[in-house]
């Protein structure tokens, strides 16, 4: 990884660590925490009132995304879901309610402060089918073919190695698995420089892929049935979009592997060398 990429990743980490600390500190005030993002394009206002009301105030306040992936992703009872860049846990907790007690939702984040906030929010929500992992979305600390659905909310655009993200998502999905992602996507006519002129990297603008680049990246990883649907403008020529795609089902020559659901470690699958479970309990 180049020095510039390392610095960009660290800048992103610092920005979201600071956001988590701010929410935590505000939570000690008498009136509770106010949302970090108060904007019609980003933050908790993109969630329905009843969804926000059913969650801890700190989970809602820490919402920094550009959409609501749980609203457009069909989740079924008993499924295993992975949230990339899970932050304060809003999408993990909403997903956990939908997959039920027989399902499981993993939240993956690289920021210690966000993971601590998410664990506190999980305890307040009383969710028992949730687990948080520390790691990077370019190297997901889960075994292959163990996840039914991958979701993410305005995080992939922050990655410094998006092909690695797409490849890792494809790897951990079961055959027939799917993704439902909210992300910022640029018009195909905008150059990289023009995207940077519209906003910085940590603001989810400068690092965004174009519609064509996003589709090409998913196709290169092996995804099919790709849909990229813009929902609202976040800057000139920059859109919040819903991205859906699927991993092809197993064929007779490549049968689906049996689930490693109860094998050995805290993620209900064999541990990988890079895995860290945020909740040691």
CSV table of N, CA and C in Angstrom, one decimal, residues 41 80 86 124 161 194 232 239:
chain,number,residue,atom,x,y,z
A,41,UNK,N,-29.0,14.9,3.3
A,41,UNK,CA,-28.3,14.0,2.5
A,41,UNK,C,-27.6,12.9,3.2
A,80,UNK,N,-27.6,-14.9,7.9
A,80,UNK,CA,-26.4,-14.3,8.5
A,80,UNK,C,-26.1,-13.1,7.6
A,86,UNK,N,-19.5,-0.8,10.3
A,86,UNK,CA,-20.8,-0.8,11.1
A,86,UNK,C,-20.9,0.4,12.0
A,124,UNK,N,-27.6,-1.8,25.4
A,124,UNK,CA,-28.8,-1.1,25.6
A,124,UNK,C,-30.0,-1.6,24.9
A,161,UNK,N,-8.8,0.7,-1.4
A,161,UNK,CA,-8.6,-0.4,-2.3
A,161,UNK,C,-10.0,-1.1,-2.6
A,194,UNK,N,-12.4,16.2,-10.7
A,194,UNK,CA,-13.6,16.9,-10.5
A,194,UNK,C,-14.4,16.4,-9.3
A,232,UNK,N,-30.6,10.3,-4.3
A,232,UNK,CA,-30.7,11.7,-4.2
A,232,UNK,C,-29.3,12.3,-4.4
A,239,UNK,N,-24.1,11.3,-6.3
A,239,UNK,CA,-25.4,10.8,-5.9
A,239,UNK,C,-25.2,9.7,-4.8
